[in-house]
Amino acid sequence: MDAQALARLGDERVDHRFKGLPPDADGLTVGELAAQRRNLFTGGFTTPLLALSAERLAHNLSLMEAYTARHGLAFAPHGKTSMAPQLFERQLAHGAWGITLAVPHQVRVARAFGVPRVFLANEVVDAAALRWIAAELAADPSFRLVCYVDSVRGVGLMDAALAGAPRPLDVVVELAAGEGARTGVRTEAEAAAVADAVAASGALRLVGVAGYEAQVPQASPERVRDWLRRLCALAVEFDRAGRFAGAGEIVVSAGGSEWFDAVADVFAELPELSLPTVRLLRSGAYVSHDDGHYRARTPFRRMPREGALEPAFRLWAQVVSRPSPTEAFLNAGKRDAAHDLGLPVPVAVRGADGTERPAAGLEVTALSDQHAWLRTGPDAGPEVGDWVALGLSHPCTTFDRWPLIPVAEADGTVVDYVRTFF
């Protein structure tokens, strides 16, 4: 990645754009503030405040690096989870093949910081975006981008927009996870028709097949593995038909954050193909993990011998009202906390004296724009002014609420700040 571009993130001035940061830090650069190593709880930070655990981030990065290496998988974590170039850089340093993204704007962010390989998990039919991609490929021979195709019409639109491009755009046929799933061709016959359209194109090159197994209807280990075997069989069929001629290598890709154990198992069954094969996993939520949706569904629950991911987010909010013995209100709400896949979970209470205790007996029952509704027991506390740590669900919709996130060690020392882009 571009070390200078990453370093420039530290030159940005701290001001009102970045919620939760100390008001007396206004005018400092992010780098200057990081060098002060302020404490999250005594250094002037204000609530609500999202923080990332330095130790848990490092643990999760190392765990997935080891897991993918052990199972012979290339890894392109889904960067839309965080849209944080500093985390892209750390993932690449931990052996990632590249970064997966969802839309062309996200690719522009990644390229501004020098990400060398991008897997774009969407069919791109926007002519302006395609022309930019073509220019980026032409300007940097070392840059590689692979994207989905899932329709003959889409292939035609892409071919027209890319006419005259000096480098072909690498594409993979997306196989849908079944009827009622999201994008992708529904049948092998449709996949072949799309592959034929790519072969007739002057601007595209077919390099593999891909899909997203979390969309399998009524997903179960058996259903997910059955679909993954369909995906692998499609790669074998295309290879036998010579559809990957000139590709250099064959990409077979799947893997959200709920079934990567199934991906590893089935991809291990893939027979040797005519070209080197990249078995590409795309799980992204692991980097921060969570206390809700992904924690409940992480494949590591099914294979404890492999280790365990740890939730790295904590949203600290303050009790601003305690109108009755059984309710309290925190000053964090929908603008601060992910809530599309579950409400925040209280995990700790920090009193005015700095002592922390488990958040026993506390439950978030609803979110307003800027309040969390907290149900309490009459003896559970907390008191007005106490800080409550909330565990969150769904990293994607957490990162996009916080443009600058402190990274804190276990004792509260802030050692870095992660800049996010939307």
JSON list of C-alpha atoms in Angstrom, two decimals, residues 154-318:
[
{"chain": "A", "resi": 154, "resn": "GLY", "atom": "CA", "xyz": [-24.56, -6.72, -18.13]},
{"chain": "A", "resi": 155, "resn": "VAL", "atom": "CA", "xyz": [-21.67, -8.18, -20.12]},
{"chain": "A", "resi": 156, "resn": "GLY", "atom": "CA", "xyz": [-22.83, -6.17, -23.13]},
{"chain": "A", "resi": 157, "resn": "LEU", "atom": "CA", "xyz": [-22.96, -2.93, -21.18]},
{"chain": "A", "resi": 158, "resn": "MET", "atom": "CA", "xyz": [-19.51, -3.57, -19.70]},
{"chain": "A", "resi": 159, "resn": "ASP", "atom": "CA", "xyz": [-18.04, -4.41, -23.09]},
{"chain": "A", "resi": 160, "resn": "ALA", "atom": "CA", "xyz": [-19.42, -1.23, -24.62]},
{"chain": "A", "resi": 161, "resn": "ALA", "atom": "CA", "xyz": [-18.14, 1.00, -21.82]},
{"chain": "A", "resi": 162, "resn": "LEU", "atom": "CA", "xyz": [-14.68, -0.61, -21.93]},
{"chain": "A", "resi": 163, "resn": "ALA", "atom": "CA", "xyz": [-14.26, -0.57, -25.70]},
{"chain": "A", "resi": 164, "resn": "GLY", "atom": "CA", "xyz": [-10.66, 0.25, -26.57]},
{"chain": "A", "resi": 165, "resn": "ALA", "atom": "CA", "xyz": [-9.32, -0.32, -23.04]},
{"chain": "A", "resi": 166, "resn": "PRO", "atom": "CA", "xyz": [-5.69, -1.49, -23.19]},
{"chain": "A", "resi": 167, "resn": "ARG", "atom": "CA", "xyz": [-6.18, -4.19, -20.52]},
{"chain": "A", "resi": 168, "resn": "PRO", "atom": "CA", "xyz": [-9.07, -6.63, -20.24]},
{"chain": "A", "resi": 169, "resn": "LEU", "atom": "CA", "xyz": [-11.17, -6.55, -17.11]},
{"chain": "A", "resi": 170, "resn": "ASP", "atom": "CA", "xyz": [-11.07, -9.86, -15.23]},
{"chain": "A", "resi": 171, "resn": "VAL", "atom": "CA", "xyz": [-14.51, -11.20, -14.35]},
{"chain": "A", "resi": 172, "resn": "VAL", "atom": "CA", "xyz": [-16.02, -14.19, -12.56]},
{"chain": "A", "resi": 173, "resn": "VAL", "atom": "CA", "xyz": [-19.49, -15.56, -13.19]},
{"chain": "A", "resi": 174, "resn": "GLU", "atom": "CA", "xyz": [-21.58, -15.20, -10.05]},
{"chain": "A", "resi": 175, "resn": "LEU", "atom": "CA", "xyz": [-23.70, -18.23, -9.19]},
{"chain": "A", "resi": 176, "resn": "ALA", "atom": "CA", "xyz": [-26.70, -17.32, -7.03]},
{"chain": "A", "resi": 177, "resn": "ALA", "atom": "CA", "xyz": [-27.20, -19.28, -3.85]},
{"chain": "A", "resi": 178, "resn": "GLY", "atom": "CA", "xyz": [-30.63, -20.43, -5.01]},
{"chain": "A", "resi": 179, "resn": "GLU", "atom": "CA", "xyz": [-34.08, -19.11, -5.80]},
{"chain": "A", "resi": 180, "resn": "GLY", "atom": "CA", "xyz": [-34.88, -16.17, -3.59]},
{"chain": "A", "resi": 181, "resn": "ALA", "atom": "CA", "xyz": [-31.20, -15.36, -3.10]},
{"chain": "A", "resi": 182, "resn": "ARG", "atom": "CA", "xyz": [-29.72, -12.01, -4.01]},
{"chain": "A", "resi": 183, "resn": "THR", "atom": "CA", "xyz": [-27.71, -11.53, -7.22]},
{"chain": "A", "resi": 184, "resn": "GLY", "atom": "CA", "xyz": [-26.20, -14.13, -9.54]},
{"chain": "A", "resi": 185, "resn": "VAL", "atom": "CA", "xyz": [-27.32, -16.52, -12.27]},
{"chain": "A", "resi": 186, "resn": "ARG", "atom": "CA", "xyz": [-29.82, -19.08, -11.06]},
{"chain": "A", "resi": 187, "resn": "THR", "atom": "CA", "xyz": [-28.83, -22.02, -13.25]},
{"chain": "A", "resi": 188, "resn": "GLU", "atom": "CA", "xyz": [-25.73, -23.55, -14.79]},
{"chain": "A", "resi": 189, "resn": "ALA", "atom": "CA", "xyz": [-27.25, -22.97, -18.24]},
{"chain": "A", "resi": 190, "resn": "GLU", "atom": "CA", "xyz": [-27.49, -19.25, -17.50]},
{"chain": "A", "resi": 191, "resn": "ALA", "atom": "CA", "xyz": [-23.92, -19.30, -16.23]},
{"chain": "A", "resi": 192, "resn": "ALA", "atom": "CA", "xyz": [-22.77, -20.82, -19.53]},
{"chain": "A", "resi": 193, "resn": "ALA", "atom": "CA", "xyz": [-24.65, -18.16, -21.49]},
{"chain": "A", "resi": 194, "resn": "VAL", "atom": "CA", "xyz": [-22.95, -15.40, -19.51]},
{"chain": "A", "resi": 195, "resn": "ALA", "atom": "CA", "xyz": [-19.56, -17.10, -20.01]},
{"chain": "A", "resi": 196, "resn": "ASP", "atom": "CA", "xyz": [-20.24, -17.26, -23.76]},
{"chain": "A", "resi": 197, "resn": "ALA", "atom": "CA", "xyz": [-20.99, -13.53, -23.75]},
{"chain": "A", "resi": 198, "resn": "VAL", "atom": "CA", "xyz": [-17.71, -12.84, -21.96]},
{"chain": "A", "resi": 199, "resn": "ALA", "atom": "CA", "xyz": [-15.82, -14.95, -24.52]},
{"chain": "A", "resi": 200, "resn": "ALA", "atom": "CA", "xyz": [-17.36, -12.86, -27.31]},
{"chain": "A", "resi": 201, "resn": "SER", "atom": "CA", "xyz": [-16.38, -9.63, -25.58]},
{"chain": "A", "resi": 202, "resn": "GLY", "atom": "CA", "xyz": [-13.25, -7.78, -26.54]},
{"chain": "A", "resi": 203, "resn": "ALA", "atom": "CA", "xyz": [-12.87, -6.10, -23.16]},
{"chain": "A", "resi": 204, "resn": "LEU", "atom": "CA", "xyz": [-13.53, -8.84, -20.58]},
{"chain": "A", "resi": 205, "resn": "ARG", "atom": "CA", "xyz": [-11.65, -11.97, -19.56]},
{"chain": "A", "resi": 206, "resn": "LEU", "atom": "CA", "xyz": [-13.25, -14.85, -17.67]},
{"chain": "A", "resi": 207, "resn": "VAL", "atom": "CA", "xyz": [-11.05, -15.94, -14.77]},
{"chain": "A", "resi": 208, "resn": "GLY", "atom": "CA", "xyz": [-13.37, -17.88, -12.48]},
{"chain": "A", "resi": 209, "resn": "VAL", "atom": "CA", "xyz": [-16.64, -18.35, -10.63]},
{"chain": "A", "resi": 210, "resn": "ALA", "atom": "CA", "xyz": [-17.89, -16.96, -7.34]},
{"chain": "A", "resi": 211, "resn": "GLY", "atom": "CA", "xyz": [-20.87, -16.49, -5.06]},
{"chain": "A", "resi": 212, "resn": "TYR", "atom": "CA", "xyz": [-22.07, -15.79, -1.54]},
{"chain": "A", "resi": 213, "resn": "GLU", "atom": "CA", "xyz": [-23.17, -18.81, 0.44]},
{"chain": "A", "resi": 214, "resn": "ALA", "atom": "CA", "xyz": [-24.87, -16.85, 3.25]},
{"chain": "A", "resi": 215, "resn": "GLN", "atom": "CA", "xyz": [-27.75, -16.26, 0.81]},
{"chain": "A", "resi": 216, "resn": "VAL", "atom": "CA", "xyz": [-28.63, -19.97, 0.63]},
{"chain": "A", "resi": 217, "resn": "PRO", "atom": "CA", "xyz": [-32.33, -20.16, 1.55]},
{"chain": "A", "resi": 218, "resn": "GLN", "atom": "CA", "xyz": [-32.88, -21.75, 4.97]},
{"chain": "A", "resi": 219, "resn": "ALA", "atom": "CA", "xyz": [-29.13, -22.10, 5.30]},
{"chain": "A", "resi": 220, "resn": "SER", "atom": "CA", "xyz": [-27.84, -25.16, 7.10]},
{"chain": "A", "resi": 221, "resn": "PRO", "atom": "CA", "xyz": [-24.45, -26.89, 6.97]},
{"chain": "A", "resi": 222, "resn": "GLU", "atom": "CA", "xyz": [-25.79, -29.41, 4.46]},
{"chain": "A", "resi": 223, "resn": "ARG", "atom": "CA", "xyz": [-27.50, -26.82, 2.22]},
{"chain": "A", "resi": 224, "resn": "VAL", "atom": "CA", "xyz": [-24.49, -24.52, 2.25]},
{"chain": "A", "resi": 225, "resn": "ARG", "atom": "CA", "xyz": [-22.09, -27.34, 1.38]},
{"chain": "A", "resi": 226, "resn": "ASP", "atom": "CA", "xyz": [-24.39, -28.55, -1.40]},
{"chain": "A", "resi": 227, "resn": "TRP", "atom": "CA", "xyz": [-24.37, -25.09, -2.96]},
{"chain": "A", "resi": 228, "resn": "LEU", "atom": "CA", "xyz": [-20.59, -24.76, -2.58]},
{"chain": "A", "resi": 229, "resn": "ARG", "atom": "CA", "xyz": [-20.19, -28.08, -4.40]},
{"chain": "A", "resi": 230, "resn": "ARG", "atom": "CA", "xyz": [-22.35, -26.67, -7.22]},
{"chain": "A", "resi": 231, "resn": "LEU", "atom": "CA", "xyz": [-20.00, -23.69, -7.41]},
{"chain": "A", "resi": 232, "resn": "CYS", "atom": "CA", "xyz": [-16.93, -25.92, -7.54]},
{"chain": "A", "resi": 233, "resn": "ALA", "atom": "CA", "xyz": [-18.56, -28.18, -10.14]},
{"chain": "A", "resi": 234, "resn": "LEU", "atom": "CA", "xyz": [-19.22, -25.10, -12.28]},
{"chain": "A", "resi": 235, "resn": "ALA", "atom": "CA", "xyz": [-15.53, -24.20, -12.11]},
{"chain": "A", "resi": 236, "resn": "VAL", "atom": "CA", "xyz": [-14.58, -27.73, -13.15]},
{"chain": "A", "resi": 237, "resn": "GLU", "atom": "CA", "xyz": [-17.07, -27.71, -16.03]},
{"chain": "A", "resi": 238, "resn": "PHE", "atom": "CA", "xyz": [-15.88, -24.32, -17.30]},
{"chain": "A", "resi": 239, "resn": "ASP", "atom": "CA", "xyz": [-12.27, -25.45, -17.08]},
{"chain": "A", "resi": 240, "resn": "ARG", "atom": "CA", "xyz": [-12.92, -28.63, -19.07]},
{"chain": "A", "resi": 241, "resn": "ALA", "atom": "CA", "xyz": [-14.64, -26.53, -21.72]},
{"chain": "A", "resi": 242, "resn": "GLY", "atom": "CA", "xyz": [-11.57, -24.30, -22.02]},
{"chain": "A", "resi": 243, "resn": "ARG", "atom": "CA", "xyz": [-13.42, -21.21, -20.83]},
{"chain": "A", "resi": 244, "resn": "PHE", "atom": "CA", "xyz": [-10.46, -20.01, -18.73]},
{"chain": "A", "resi": 245, "resn": "ALA", "atom": "CA", "xyz": [-7.92, -20.02, -21.55]},
{"chain": "A", "resi": 246, "resn": "GLY", "atom": "CA", "xyz": [-5.60, -17.07, -21.12]},
{"chain": "A", "resi": 247, "resn": "ALA", "atom": "CA", "xyz": [-6.65, -16.46, -17.52]},
{"chain": "A", "resi": 248, "resn": "GLY", "atom": "CA", "xyz": [-3.27, -17.25, -15.97]},
{"chain": "A", "resi": 249, "resn": "GLU", "atom": "CA", "xyz": [-5.00, -18.56, -12.85]},
{"chain": "A", "resi": 250, "resn": "ILE", "atom": "CA", "xyz": [-8.52, -19.60, -11.92]},
{"chain": "A", "resi": 251, "resn": "VAL", "atom": "CA", "xyz": [-10.37, -17.83, -9.10]},
{"chain": "A", "resi": 252, "resn": "VAL", "atom": "CA", "xyz": [-13.01, -19.75, -7.14]},
{"chain": "A", "resi": 253, "resn": "SER", "atom": "CA", "xyz": [-14.45, -17.52, -4.46]},
{"chain": "A", "resi": 254, "resn": "ALA", "atom": "CA", "xyz": [-17.05, -17.55, -1.70]},
{"chain": "A", "resi": 255, "resn": "GLY", "atom": "CA", "xyz": [-17.16, -16.87, 1.98]},
{"chain": "A", "resi": 256, "resn": "GLY", "atom": "CA", "xyz": [-19.02, -14.45, 4.16]},
{"chain": "A", "resi": 257, "resn": "SER", "atom": "CA", "xyz": [-18.46, -14.45, 7.89]},
{"chain": "A", "resi": 258, "resn": "GLU", "atom": "CA", "xyz": [-21.00, -17.14, 8.83]},
{"chain": "A", "resi": 259, "resn": "TRP", "atom": "CA", "xyz": [-19.94, -20.23, 6.85]},
{"chain": "A", "resi": 260, "resn": "PHE", "atom": "CA", "xyz": [-16.23, -19.99, 6.14]},
{"chain": "A", "resi": 261, "resn": "ASP", "atom": "CA", "xyz": [-15.71, -23.40, 7.73]},
{"chain": "A", "resi": 262, "resn": "ALA", "atom": "CA", "xyz": [-17.94, -24.90, 5.04]},
{"chain": "A", "resi": 263, "resn": "VAL", "atom": "CA", "xyz": [-16.03, -22.96, 2.38]},
{"chain": "A", "resi": 264, "resn": "ALA", "atom": "CA", "xyz": [-12.72, -24.33, 3.65]},
{"chain": "A", "resi": 265, "resn": "ASP", "atom": "CA", "xyz": [-14.07, -27.90, 3.71]},
{"chain": "A", "resi": 266, "resn": "VAL", "atom": "CA", "xyz": [-15.59, -27.86, 0.22]},
{"chain": "A", "resi": 267, "resn": "PHE", "atom": "CA", "xyz": [-12.82, -25.86, -1.43]},
{"chain": "A", "resi": 268, "resn": "ALA", "atom": "CA", "xyz": [-10.41, -28.51, -0.14]},
{"chain": "A", "resi": 269, "resn": "GLU", "atom": "CA", "xyz": [-12.34, -31.01, -2.29]},
{"chain": "A", "resi": 270, "resn": "LEU", "atom": "CA", "xyz": [-11.82, -28.98, -5.48]},
{"chain": "A", "resi": 271, "resn": "PRO", "atom": "CA", "xyz": [-9.83, -31.14, -7.92]},
{"chain": "A", "resi": 272, "resn": "GLU", "atom": "CA", "xyz": [-6.72, -29.91, -9.68]},
{"chain": "A", "resi": 273, "resn": "LEU", "atom": "CA", "xyz": [-7.62, -27.64, -12.59]},
{"chain": "A", "resi": 274, "resn": "SER", "atom": "CA", "xyz": [-5.68, -26.81, -15.72]},
{"chain": "A", "resi": 275, "resn": "LEU", "atom": "CA", "xyz": [-4.28, -23.60, -14.21]},
{"chain": "A", "resi": 276, "resn": "PRO", "atom": "CA", "xyz": [-3.17, -22.58, -10.72]},
{"chain": "A", "resi": 277, "resn": "THR", "atom": "CA", "xyz": [-6.30, -22.08, -8.61]},
{"chain": "A", "resi": 278, "resn": "VAL", "atom": "CA", "xyz": [-6.95, -19.29, -6.13]},
{"chain": "A", "resi": 279, "resn": "ARG", "atom": "CA", "xyz": [-9.43, -20.54, -3.51]},
{"chain": "A", "resi": 280, "resn": "LEU", "atom": "CA", "xyz": [-10.51, -17.11, -2.34]},
{"chain": "A", "resi": 281, "resn": "LEU", "atom": "CA", "xyz": [-12.29, -16.51, 0.98]},
{"chain": "A", "resi": 282, "resn": "ARG", "atom": "CA", "xyz": [-13.92, -13.11, 1.52]},
{"chain": "A", "resi": 283, "resn": "SER", "atom": "CA", "xyz": [-15.00, -12.98, 5.19]},
{"chain": "A", "resi": 284, "resn": "GLY", "atom": "CA", "xyz": [-14.66, -9.45, 6.55]},
{"chain": "A", "resi": 285, "resn": "ALA", "atom": "CA", "xyz": [-16.57, -9.10, 9.82]},
{"chain": "A", "resi": 286, "resn": "TYR", "atom": "CA", "xyz": [-13.85, -10.94, 11.70]},
{"chain": "A", "resi": 287, "resn": "VAL", "atom": "CA", "xyz": [-11.58, -7.90, 11.95]},
{"chain": "A", "resi": 288, "resn": "SER", "atom": "CA", "xyz": [-13.69, -6.29, 14.67]},
{"chain": "A", "resi": 289, "resn": "HIS", "atom": "CA", "xyz": [-16.15, -9.15, 15.21]},
{"chain": "A", "resi": 290, "resn": "ASP", "atom": "CA", "xyz": [-19.21, -8.20, 17.29]},
{"chain": "A", "resi": 291, "resn": "ASP", "atom": "CA", "xyz": [-21.39, -9.01, 20.29]},
{"chain": "A", "resi": 292, "resn": "GLY", "atom": "CA", "xyz": [-24.46, -9.98, 18.30]},
{"chain": "A", "resi": 293, "resn": "HIS", "atom": "CA", "xyz": [-25.16, -11.38, 14.85]},
{"chain": "A", "resi": 294, "resn": "TYR", "atom": "CA", "xyz": [-21.68, -12.62, 13.94]},
{"chain": "A", "resi": 295, "resn": "ARG", "atom": "CA", "xyz": [-20.72, -13.70, 17.44]},
{"chain": "A", "resi": 296, "resn": "ALA", "atom": "CA", "xyz": [-23.77, -15.97, 17.46]},
{"chain": "A", "resi": 297, "resn": "ARG", "atom": "CA", "xyz": [-23.01, -17.34, 13.99]},
{"chain": "A", "resi": 298, "resn": "THR", "atom": "CA", "xyz": [-19.22, -17.44, 13.83]},
{"chain": "A", "resi": 299, "resn": "PRO", "atom": "CA", "xyz": [-17.93, -20.71, 12.41]},
{"chain": "A", "resi": 300, "resn": "PHE", "atom": "CA", "xyz": [-15.41, -20.82, 15.24]},
{"chain": "A", "resi": 301, "resn": "ARG", "atom": "CA", "xyz": [-18.28, -21.88, 17.51]},
{"chain": "A", "resi": 302, "resn": "ARG", "atom": "CA", "xyz": [-18.51, -25.03, 15.40]},
{"chain": "A", "resi": 303, "resn": "MET", "atom": "CA", "xyz": [-14.76, -25.68, 15.50]},
{"chain": "A", "resi": 304, "resn": "PRO", "atom": "CA", "xyz": [-13.42, -24.50, 18.88]},
{"chain": "A", "resi": 305, "resn": "ARG", "atom": "CA", "xyz": [-10.09, -26.23, 18.22]},
{"chain": "A", "resi": 306, "resn": "GLU", "atom": "CA", "xyz": [-9.36, -23.42, 15.71]},
{"chain": "A", "resi": 307, "resn": "GLY", "atom": "CA", "xyz": [-9.60, -20.65, 18.31]},
{"chain": "A", "resi": 308, "resn": "ALA", "atom": "CA", "xyz": [-12.13, -17.87, 18.87]},
{"chain": "A", "resi": 309, "resn": "LEU", "atom": "CA", "xyz": [-12.65, -14.36, 17.57]},
{"chain": "A", "resi": 310, "resn": "GLU", "atom": "CA", "xyz": [-13.10, -11.58, 20.11]},
{"chain": "A", "resi": 311, "resn": "PRO", "atom": "CA", "xyz": [-15.44, -8.57, 19.88]},
{"chain": "A", "resi": 312, "resn": "ALA", "atom": "CA", "xyz": [-13.20, -5.53, 19.50]},
{"chain": "A", "resi": 313, "resn": "PHE", "atom": "CA", "xyz": [-15.82, -2.75, 19.62]},
{"chain": "A", "resi": 314, "resn": "ARG", "atom": "CA", "xyz": [-17.04, -0.99, 22.73]},
{"chain": "A", "resi": 315, "resn": "LEU", "atom": "CA", "xyz": [-19.48, 1.91, 22.53]},
{"chain": "A", "resi": 316, "resn": "TRP", "atom": "CA", "xyz": [-19.24, 3.90, 25.73]},
{"chain": "A", "resi": 317, "resn": "ALA", "atom": "CA", "xyz": [-22.34, 5.92, 26.61]},
{"chain": "A", "resi": 318, "resn": "GLN", "atom": "CA", "xyz": [-23.27, 7.85, 29.71]}
]
